[in-house]
Amino acid sequence: MNSCRINSGPDSGPKHRFASSGSRSGTRRARQRGATLIIALIMLGALSLLAVQAFKSSTTNLRIVGNTQARQEALAAVQMAIEATISSSQFTKTPAAVAAHPTLVDIDGDGVADYTVTLSPAPTCYRKKVVPSSALDLAAPAFKDRNCLGPTQVDFGTDSDTSTGSSTDSICANTDWNVRAVVVDAATKVSVAINQGVTVRVLTTDADNNCS
């Protein structure tokens, strides 16, 4: 009887309290593990967003660099076409015919044309002024303006300016031109246009035909 009283006595209460405390501790640990998992998922999502943003940023930078390079190449191509145009006297004689033939430009030197440059509109002469005979450059050895002497003018072959007969004007005129070159690259969608002004001394007949 005494042993039964000892087993069913007051000691049974603390045993129930210990079991309840262990259950609460396990619940707290489960909650902590759940919070840790949530925080880890949040950090993983943040890192994923940062990686995506870095990828987009690098792609954008590459596009910017590529577009800048394409624009610089297009500018160089247009400038080369303008230089080729104004270095020839044909554009002052037949500007429409010159504009009808686009200029093919090979930027990288691989033998393949990279850009096609057009003159649009055709080179335009907007001003002309007849050159006086006294302003001609007839100095040796170049005799640069000898072709500008009129039929009544005489060049004595000296290093001075010309001696003239009855005419005070030469048969040449200074003409002011605007040369506009355009290139549109279908691959990069780059479009560049440059206007170049140039003064050219031409025969008055060409000036009269092409200048307004």
Coordinates of N, CA and C in Angstrom, one line a residue:
M1 N 0.8 -1.2 0.0 CA 0.0 0.0 0.0 C 0.8 1.2 0.0
N2 N 1.9 1.2 0.8 CA 2.8 2.4 0.8 C 3.4 2.7 -0.5
S3 N 3.8 1.6 -1.3 CA 4.4 1.8 -2.6 C 3.4 2.4 -3.5
C4 N 2.1 2.0 -3.4 CA 1.1 2.6 -4.3 C 0.9 4.0 -4.0
R5 N 1.0 4.4 -2.8 CA 0.8 5.8 -2.5 C 2.0 6.7 -3.0
I6 N 3.1 6.0 -2.9 CA 4.3 6.8 -3.4 C 4.2 7.0 -4.9
N7 N 3.7 6.0 -5.7 CA 3.6 6.1 -7.2 C 2.5 7.0 -7.6
S8 N 1.5 7.0 -6.8 CA 0.3 7.9 -7.3 C 0.3 9.2 -6.5
G9 N 1.3 9.5 -5.8 CA 1.3 10.7 -5.0 C 1.6 12.0 -5.7
P10 N 2.0 13.0 -5.1 CA 2.2 14.3 -5.7 C 3.2 14.4 -6.8
D11 N 4.1 13.3 -7.0 CA 5.1 13.3 -8.0 C 4.5 13.3 -9.4
S12 N 3.3 12.9 -9.6 CA 2.7 12.8 -10.9 C 2.4 14.1 -11.5
G13 N 2.2 15.2 -10.7 CA 2.0 16.6 -11.3 C 3.2 17.1 -12.0
P14 N 4.4 17.1 -11.5 CA 5.6 17.6 -12.1 C 5.9 16.9 -13.4
K15 N 5.6 15.6 -13.5 CA 5.8 14.9 -14.7 C 5.0 15.5 -15.9
H16 N 3.8 15.8 -15.6 CA 2.9 16.4 -16.7 C 3.5 17.8 -17.0
R17 N 4.0 18.6 -16.0 CA 4.6 19.9 -16.3 C 5.8 19.8 -17.2
F18 N 6.7 18.8 -16.9 CA 7.9 18.7 -17.8 C 7.5 18.3 -19.2
A19 N 6.5 17.5 -19.4 CA 6.1 17.2 -20.8 C 5.6 18.4 -21.5
S20 N 4.8 19.2 -20.8 CA 4.3 20.4 -21.5 C 5.4 21.4 -21.8
S21 N 6.4 21.6 -21.0 CA 7.6 22.5 -21.3 C 8.3 22.0 -22.5
G22 N 8.5 20.7 -22.6 CA 9.2 20.1 -23.8 C 8.5 20.4 -25.1
S23 N 7.2 20.3 -25.0 CA 6.3 20.5 -26.2 C 6.5 22.0 -26.7
R24 N 6.4 22.9 -25.7 CA 6.6 24.3 -26.1 C 8.0 24.6 -26.7
S25 N 9.0 24.0 -26.1 CA 10.4 24.2 -26.7 C 10.5 23.7 -28.1
G26 N 9.9 22.5 -28.4 CA 9.9 22.0 -29.7 C 9.2 22.9 -30.7
T27 N 8.1 23.5 -30.2 CA 7.3 24.5 -31.1 C 8.2 25.7 -31.4
R28 N 8.9 26.2 -30.4 CA 9.7 27.4 -30.7 C 10.8 27.0 -31.7
R29 N 11.4 25.9 -31.5 CA 12.5 25.5 -32.5 C 11.9 25.3 -33.9
A30 N 10.7 24.8 -34.0 CA 10.1 24.7 -35.3 C 9.8 26.1 -36.0
R31 N 9.4 27.0 -35.1 CA 9.1 28.4 -35.6 C 10.4 29.0 -36.0
Q32 N 11.5 28.8 -35.3 CA 12.8 29.4 -35.6 C 13.3 28.8 -37.0
R33 N 13.1 27.5 -37.1 CA 13.5 26.9 -38.4 C 12.7 27.5 -39.6
G34 N 11.4 27.7 -39.3 CA 10.6 28.3 -40.4 C 11.0 29.7 -40.7
A35 N 11.3 30.5 -39.7 CA 11.7 31.9 -39.9 C 13.1 31.9 -40.7
T36 N 14.0 31.0 -40.3 CA 15.2 30.9 -41.0 C 15.0 30.6 -42.5
L37 N 14.1 29.7 -42.7 CA 13.8 29.3 -44.1 C 13.3 30.5 -44.9
I38 N 12.4 31.3 -44.3 CA 11.8 32.4 -44.9 C 12.9 33.5 -45.2
I39 N 13.7 33.7 -44.3 CA 14.8 34.7 -44.5 C 15.8 34.2 -45.6
A40 N 16.1 32.9 -45.6 CA 16.9 32.4 -46.7 C 16.3 32.6 -48.0
L41 N 15.0 32.3 -48.1 CA 14.3 32.5 -49.4 C 14.3 34.0 -49.8
I42 N 14.1 34.9 -48.9 CA 14.1 36.3 -49.2 C 15.5 36.7 -49.7
M43 N 16.5 36.2 -49.0 CA 17.9 36.6 -49.5 C 18.2 36.0 -50.8
L44 N 17.7 34.8 -51.1 CA 17.9 34.1 -52.4 C 17.2 34.9 -53.5
G45 N 16.0 35.4 -53.2 CA 15.3 36.2 -54.2 C 16.0 37.5 -54.4
A46 N 16.5 38.1 -53.4 CA 17.2 39.4 -53.5 C 18.5 39.2 -54.4
L47 N 19.2 38.1 -54.1 CA 20.4 37.8 -54.9 C 20.0 37.6 -56.4
S48 N 18.9 36.9 -56.6 CA 18.5 36.6 -58.0 C 18.2 37.9 -58.7
L49 N 17.5 38.8 -58.0 CA 17.1 40.1 -58.6 C 18.4 40.9 -58.9
L50 N 19.4 40.9 -58.0 CA 20.6 41.6 -58.3 C 21.4 41.0 -59.5
A51 N 21.3 39.7 -59.6 CA 22.0 39.0 -60.7 C 21.3 39.4 -62.0
V52 N 20.0 39.4 -62.0 CA 19.2 39.8 -63.2 C 19.5 41.3 -63.6
Q53 N 19.5 42.1 -62.6 CA 19.8 43.5 -62.8 C 21.2 43.8 -63.4
A54 N 22.2 43.0 -62.8 CA 23.6 43.1 -63.3 C 23.7 42.7 -64.8
F55 N 22.9 41.6 -65.1 CA 22.9 41.1 -66.5 C 22.3 42.1 -67.4
K56 N 21.2 42.7 -67.0 CA 20.6 43.7 -67.9 C 21.5 45.0 -68.0
S57 N 22.1 45.3 -66.9 CA 23.0 46.5 -67.0 C 24.2 46.2 -68.0
S58 N 24.8 45.1 -67.9 CA 25.9 44.7 -68.8 C 25.5 44.7 -70.2
T59 N 24.3 44.1 -70.5 CA 23.7 44.1 -71.8 C 23.5 45.5 -72.4
T60 N 22.9 46.4 -71.5 CA 22.7 47.7 -71.9 C 24.0 48.4 -72.3
N61 N 25.0 48.2 -71.4 CA 26.3 48.9 -71.7 C 26.9 48.4 -73.0
L62 N 26.8 47.1 -73.2 CA 27.3 46.5 -74.5 C 26.6 47.2 -75.7
R63 N 25.3 47.4 -75.6 CA 24.6 48.0 -76.7 C 25.0 49.4 -76.9
I64 N 25.2 50.1 -75.8 CA 25.7 51.5 -75.9 C 27.0 51.6 -76.5
V65 N 27.9 50.7 -76.1 CA 29.3 50.7 -76.7 C 29.2 50.4 -78.2
G66 N 28.4 49.4 -78.5 CA 28.2 49.0 -79.9 C 27.6 50.1 -80.8
N67 N 26.6 50.8 -80.3 CA 26.0 51.9 -81.0 C 26.9 53.0 -81.2
T68 N 27.7 53.3 -80.1 CA 28.7 54.4 -80.3 C 29.7 54.1 -81.3
Q69 N 30.2 52.8 -81.3 CA 31.2 52.4 -82.3 C 30.6 52.5 -83.7
A70 N 29.4 52.0 -83.9 CA 28.7 52.1 -85.2 C 28.5 53.5 -85.7
R71 N 28.2 54.4 -84.7 CA 28.0 55.8 -85.1 C 29.4 56.5 -85.5
Q72 N 30.4 56.1 -84.8 CA 31.7 56.7 -85.1 C 32.2 56.2 -86.5
E73 N 31.9 54.9 -86.8 CA 32.3 54.3 -88.1 C 31.5 55.0 -89.2
A74 N 30.2 55.2 -88.9 CA 29.3 55.9 -89.9 C 29.8 57.3 -90.2
L75 N 30.2 58.0 -89.1 CA 30.7 59.4 -89.3 C 32.0 59.4 -90.2
A76 N 32.9 58.4 -89.9 CA 34.1 58.3 -90.6 C 33.8 58.0 -92.1
A77 N 32.8 57.1 -92.3 CA 32.5 56.8 -93.7 C 31.9 58.0 -94.5
V78 N 31.1 58.7 -93.8 CA 30.5 59.9 -94.5 C 31.6 60.9 -94.8
Q79 N 32.5 61.1 -93.8 CA 33.6 62.1 -94.0 C 34.5 61.7 -95.2
M80 N 34.8 60.4 -95.3 CA 35.6 59.8 -96.4 C 34.9 60.1 -97.7
A81 N 33.6 59.9 -97.7 CA 32.9 60.1 -99.0 C 32.9 61.6 -99.4
I82 N 32.8 62.4 -98.4 CA 32.8 63.9 -98.8 C 34.2 64.3 -99.3
E83 N 35.3 63.8 -98.6 CA 36.6 64.1 -99.0 C 36.9 63.6 -100.5
A84 N 36.4 62.4 -100.7 CA 36.5 61.8 -102.1 C 35.8 62.7 -103.1
T85 N 34.7 63.2 -102.7 CA 33.8 64.0 -103.7 C 34.5 65.4 -104.0
I86 N 34.9 66.1 -102.9 CA 35.5 67.4 -103.1 C 36.9 67.4 -103.7
S87 N 37.6 66.2 -103.6 CA 38.9 66.1 -104.2 C 38.8 66.0 -105.7
S88 N 37.7 65.7 -106.2 CA 37.5 65.6 -107.7 C 36.8 66.8 -108.2
S89 N 37.2 67.3 -109.4 CA 36.6 68.5 -109.9 C 35.3 68.2 -110.6
Q90 N 34.9 66.9 -110.7 CA 33.7 66.5 -111.4 C 32.4 67.0 -110.8
F91 N 32.5 67.1 -109.4 CA 31.2 67.5 -108.8 C 30.9 69.0 -109.1
T92 N 31.9 69.8 -109.5 CA 31.5 71.2 -109.9 C 31.1 71.3 -111.3
K93 N 31.3 70.3 -112.1 CA 30.9 70.3 -113.5 C 29.5 69.6 -113.7
T94 N 29.4 68.4 -113.1 CA 28.2 67.6 -113.2 C 27.8 67.1 -111.9
P95 N 27.3 68.0 -111.0 CA 26.9 67.5 -109.6 C 25.9 66.4 -109.6
A96 N 24.9 66.5 -110.5 CA 23.8 65.5 -110.4 C 24.4 64.1 -110.8
A97 N 25.2 64.1 -111.8 CA 25.8 62.8 -112.1 C 26.7 62.2 -111.0
V98 N 27.4 63.1 -110.3 CA 28.2 62.6 -109.2 C 27.3 62.1 -108.1
A99 N 26.2 62.7 -107.8 CA 25.3 62.3 -106.8 C 24.6 61.0 -107.1
A100 N 24.5 60.7 -108.4 CA 23.8 59.5 -108.8 C 24.6 58.2 -108.5
H101 N 25.8 58.3 -108.2 CA 26.6 57.2 -107.9 C 27.1 57.2 -106.4
P102 N 26.5 56.3 -105.6 CA 26.9 56.3 -104.2 C 28.3 55.9 -104.0
T103 N 28.9 56.3 -102.9 CA 30.3 55.9 -102.5 C 30.3 54.8 -101.6
L104 N 31.0 53.7 -101.9 CA 31.2 52.5 -101.1 C 32.4 52.7 -100.2
V105 N 32.3 52.5 -98.9 CA 33.4 52.8 -98.0 C 33.7 51.5 -97.2
D106 N 34.9 51.1 -97.3 CA 35.4 49.9 -96.5 C 36.2 50.4 -95.3
I107 N 35.5 50.4 -94.2 CA 36.1 50.9 -92.9 C 37.2 50.0 -92.4
D108 N 37.0 48.7 -92.3 CA 38.0 47.8 -91.7 C 39.0 47.3 -92.6
G109 N 39.0 47.6 -93.9 CA 40.1 47.2 -94.8 C 40.1 45.8 -95.2
D110 N 38.9 45.1 -95.1 CA 38.9 43.7 -95.5 C 38.4 43.5 -96.9
G111 N 38.3 44.6 -97.7 CA 38.0 44.4 -99.1 C 36.5 44.4 -99.3
V112 N 35.7 44.5 -98.3 CA 34.2 44.4 -98.4 C 33.7 45.8 -98.0
A113 N 32.8 46.4 -98.8 CA 32.2 47.7 -98.4 C 31.3 47.5 -97.2
D114 N 31.6 48.4 -96.2 CA 30.8 48.3 -95.0 C 29.7 49.4 -95.0
Y115 N 29.8 50.4 -95.7 CA 28.8 51.5 -95.7 C 28.7 52.0 -97.1
T116 N 27.4 52.4 -97.4 CA 27.1 53.0 -98.7 C 26.6 54.4 -98.5
V117 N 27.4 55.4 -98.9 CA 27.2 56.8 -98.7 C 26.6 57.4 -99.9
T118 N 25.5 58.2 -99.7 CA 24.9 58.9 -100.9 C 25.0 60.4 -100.7
L119 N 25.1 61.1 -101.7 CA 25.0 62.6 -101.7 C 23.6 63.0 -101.9
S120 N 23.0 63.5 -100.9 CA 21.5 63.8 -101.0 C 21.3 65.1 -100.2
P121 N 20.9 66.2 -100.9 CA 20.8 66.3 -102.3 C 22.1 66.3 -103.0
A122 N 22.1 66.5 -104.3 CA 23.3 66.7 -105.1 C 24.1 67.9 -104.6
P123 N 25.4 67.9 -104.7 CA 26.2 69.1 -104.4 C 25.6 70.4 -105.0
T124 N 25.4 71.4 -104.1 CA 24.7 72.6 -104.5 C 25.7 73.8 -104.4
C125 N 25.7 74.6 -105.5 CA 26.5 75.8 -105.5 C 25.5 77.0 -105.2
Y126 N 25.8 77.7 -104.2 CA 24.8 78.7 -103.7 C 25.4 80.2 -103.9
R127 N 26.7 80.3 -104.3 CA 27.2 81.6 -104.5 C 28.4 81.5 -105.5
K128 N 28.6 82.5 -106.3 CA 29.7 82.6 -107.2 C 30.2 84.1 -107.3
K129 N 31.5 84.2 -107.6 CA 32.0 85.5 -107.7 C 33.2 85.4 -108.7
V130 N 33.1 86.2 -109.8 CA 34.2 86.2 -110.8 C 35.5 86.7 -110.2
V131 N 36.6 86.0 -110.5 CA 37.9 86.4 -109.9 C 38.5 87.5 -110.8
P132 N 38.9 88.6 -110.3 CA 39.6 89.6 -111.1 C 41.0 89.0 -111.5
S133 N 41.4 89.5 -112.7 CA 42.7 89.0 -113.2 C 43.9 89.3 -112.2
S134 N 43.7 90.4 -111.5 CA 44.8 90.8 -110.6 C 44.9 89.8 -109.4
A135 N 43.9 89.0 -109.2 CA 43.9 88.1 -108.0 C 44.3 86.7 -108.4
L136 N 44.7 86.5 -109.7 CA 45.1 85.2 -110.1 C 46.5 84.9 -109.6
D137 N 46.7 83.6 -109.3 CA 48.1 83.1 -108.9 C 48.8 82.5 -110.1
L138 N 49.7 83.3 -110.7 CA 50.4 82.9 -111.9 C 51.9 82.8 -111.6
A139 N 52.2 82.7 -110.3 CA 53.6 82.6 -110.0 C 54.2 81.2 -110.3
A140 N 55.4 81.2 -110.8 CA 56.2 80.0 -111.1 C 56.5 79.3 -109.8
P141 N 56.6 78.0 -109.7 CA 56.6 77.1 -110.9 C 55.2 76.5 -111.1
A142 N 54.2 76.7 -110.2 CA 52.9 76.0 -110.3 C 52.1 76.6 -111.4
F143 N 52.1 78.0 -111.5 CA 51.2 78.6 -112.5 C 49.8 78.2 -112.2
K144 N 49.4 78.2 -111.0 CA 48.1 77.6 -110.5 C 46.9 78.1 -111.3
D145 N 46.8 79.4 -111.6 CA 45.6 79.9 -112.3 C 45.8 80.2 -113.7
R146 N 46.8 79.6 -114.4 CA 47.0 80.0 -115.8 C 45.8 79.7 -116.7
N147 N 45.0 78.7 -116.3 CA 43.8 78.4 -117.1 C 42.7 79.4 -117.0
C148 N 42.9 80.3 -116.0 CA 41.9 81.4 -115.8 C 42.1 82.6 -116.7
L149 N 43.2 82.6 -117.4 CA 43.5 83.8 -118.3 C 42.5 83.8 -119.5
G150 N 41.9 84.9 -119.7 CA 41.0 85.1 -120.8 C 41.8 85.2 -122.2
P151 N 41.1 85.1 -123.3 CA 41.7 85.2 -124.6 C 42.4 86.5 -124.9
T152 N 42.0 87.6 -124.2 CA 42.6 88.9 -124.4 C 43.7 89.2 -123.4
Q153 N 44.0 88.2 -122.5 CA 45.0 88.4 -121.4 C 46.3 87.7 -121.8
V154 N 47.4 88.3 -121.3 CA 48.7 87.8 -121.7 C 49.4 87.5 -120.4
D155 N 50.0 86.3 -120.3 CA 50.8 85.9 -119.2 C 52.3 86.0 -119.6
F156 N 53.1 86.9 -119.0 CA 54.4 87.0 -119.4 C 55.4 86.1 -118.7
G157 N 54.8 85.2 -117.9 CA 55.6 84.1 -117.2 C 56.5 84.7 -116.1
T158 N 56.1 85.8 -115.5 CA 56.9 86.3 -114.4 C 56.3 85.8 -113.1
D159 N 57.0 86.1 -112.0 CA 56.6 85.7 -110.7 C 55.6 86.6 -110.1
S160 N 55.2 87.6 -110.8 CA 54.2 88.5 -110.3 C 52.8 88.1 -110.8
D161 N 51.8 88.9 -110.5 CA 50.5 88.6 -111.0 C 50.5 88.8 -112.5
T162 N 49.3 88.6 -113.1 CA 49.2 88.6 -114.6 C 49.2 90.1 -115.1
S163 N 49.6 90.2 -116.4 CA 49.4 91.4 -117.1 C 48.2 91.2 -118.0
T164 N 47.3 92.1 -118.1 CA 46.1 91.9 -118.8 C 45.9 92.8 -119.9
G165 N 45.0 92.4 -120.9 CA 44.7 93.3 -122.0 C 43.5 94.1 -121.7
S166 N 42.5 94.0 -122.5 CA 41.3 94.8 -122.3 C 40.4 94.4 -121.2
S167 N 40.5 93.1 -120.7 CA 39.6 92.6 -119.7 C 40.2 92.7 -118.3
T168 N 39.4 93.1 -117.3 CA 39.9 93.1 -116.0 C 39.4 91.9 -115.2
D169 N 38.6 91.1 -115.7 CA 38.1 89.9 -115.1 C 38.7 88.6 -115.8
S170 N 39.0 87.7 -115.0 CA 39.4 86.4 -115.5 C 38.2 85.6 -116.0
I171 N 38.5 84.4 -116.5 CA 37.4 83.5 -116.9 C 37.2 82.5 -115.8
C172 N 37.6 82.8 -114.6 CA 37.3 81.9 -113.5 C 36.5 82.6 -112.4
A173 N 35.8 81.8 -111.6 CA 35.0 82.3 -110.5 C 35.2 81.5 -109.3
N174 N 35.1 82.1 -108.1 CA 35.1 81.4 -106.9 C 33.7 81.0 -106.6
T175 N 33.5 79.7 -106.3 CA 32.2 79.2 -106.1 C 32.1 78.6 -104.7
D176 N 31.0 78.8 -104.0 CA 30.8 78.2 -102.7 C 29.7 77.1 -102.8
W177 N 30.1 75.9 -102.3 CA 29.3 74.7 -102.4 C 28.9 74.2 -101.1
N178 N 27.8 73.5 -101.1 CA 27.4 72.7 -99.9 C 27.3 71.2 -100.4
V179 N 28.1 70.4 -99.7 CA 28.1 69.0 -100.1 C 27.5 68.2 -98.8
R180 N 26.4 67.6 -99.1 CA 25.7 66.8 -98.0 C 25.7 65.3 -98.3
A181 N 26.3 64.6 -97.3 CA 26.5 63.1 -97.5 C 25.7 62.5 -96.4
V182 N 25.0 61.4 -96.7 CA 24.1 60.6 -95.8 C 24.5 59.1 -95.9
V183 N 24.4 58.5 -94.7 CA 24.6 57.1 -94.6 C 23.5 56.5 -93.7
V184 N 22.9 55.4 -94.0 CA 22.0 54.7 -93.1 C 22.4 53.3 -93.1
D185 N 22.7 52.8 -91.9 CA 23.1 51.4 -91.8 C 21.9 50.5 -91.4
A186 N 21.6 49.6 -92.2 CA 20.4 48.8 -91.9 C 20.6 47.9 -90.7
A187 N 21.8 47.4 -90.5 CA 22.1 46.5 -89.4 C 22.0 47.1 -88.0
T188 N 22.6 48.3 -87.9 CA 22.6 49.0 -86.6 C 21.5 50.1 -86.5
K189 N 20.9 50.4 -87.6 CA 19.9 51.5 -87.6 C 20.5 52.9 -87.4
V190 N 21.8 53.0 -87.6 CA 22.5 54.3 -87.4 C 22.3 55.1 -88.7
S191 N 21.9 56.4 -88.5 CA 21.7 57.3 -89.6 C 22.6 58.5 -89.3
V192 N 23.4 58.9 -90.3 CA 24.3 60.0 -90.1 C 24.3 60.9 -91.3
A193 N 24.2 62.2 -91.2 CA 24.3 63.1 -92.3 C 25.2 64.3 -91.9
I194 N 26.1 64.7 -92.9 CA 27.0 65.7 -92.6 C 27.0 66.7 -93.8
N195 N 26.9 68.0 -93.5 CA 27.0 69.1 -94.5 C 28.4 69.6 -94.4
Q196 N 29.0 69.7 -95.6 CA 30.4 70.2 -95.7 C 30.4 71.4 -96.7
G197 N 30.9 72.5 -96.3 CA 31.0 73.7 -97.2 C 32.4 73.7 -97.8
V198 N 32.5 74.1 -99.0 CA 33.8 74.2 -99.7 C 33.7 75.3 -100.8
T199 N 34.9 75.9 -100.9 CA 35.0 77.0 -101.9 C 35.9 76.4 -103.0
V200 N 35.5 76.5 -104.3 CA 36.2 76.0 -105.4 C 36.3 77.0 -106.5
R201 N 37.5 77.2 -107.1 CA 37.7 78.1 -108.2 C 37.4 77.3 -109.5
V202 N 36.4 77.7 -110.2 CA 36.1 77.0 -111.5 C 36.0 78.0 -112.6
L203 N 35.8 77.4 -113.8 CA 35.6 78.3 -115.0 C 34.2 79.0 -114.8
T204 N 34.1 80.2 -115.3 CA 32.9 80.9 -115.2 C 31.7 80.2 -115.9
T205 N 32.1 79.4 -117.0 CA 31.0 78.7 -117.7 C 30.4 77.6 -116.7
D206 N 31.2 76.9 -116.0 CA 30.7 75.9 -115.0 C 30.0 76.6 -113.9
A207 N 30.5 77.8 -113.5 CA 29.8 78.5 -112.4 C 28.4 79.0 -112.9
D208 N 28.3 79.5 -114.1 CA 27.0 79.9 -114.6 C 26.0 78.8 -114.8
N209 N 26.6 77.6 -115.1 CA 25.7 76.4 -115.3 C 25.1 75.8 -114.0
N210 N 25.9 75.9 -113.0 CA 25.6 75.2 -111.7 C 25.3 76.0 -110.5
C211 N 25.6 77.3 -110.6 CA 25.4 78.2 -109.4 C 24.1 79.0 -109.6
S212 N 23.4 79.2 -108.5 CA 22.2 80.0 -108.6 C 22.5 81.5 -108.5

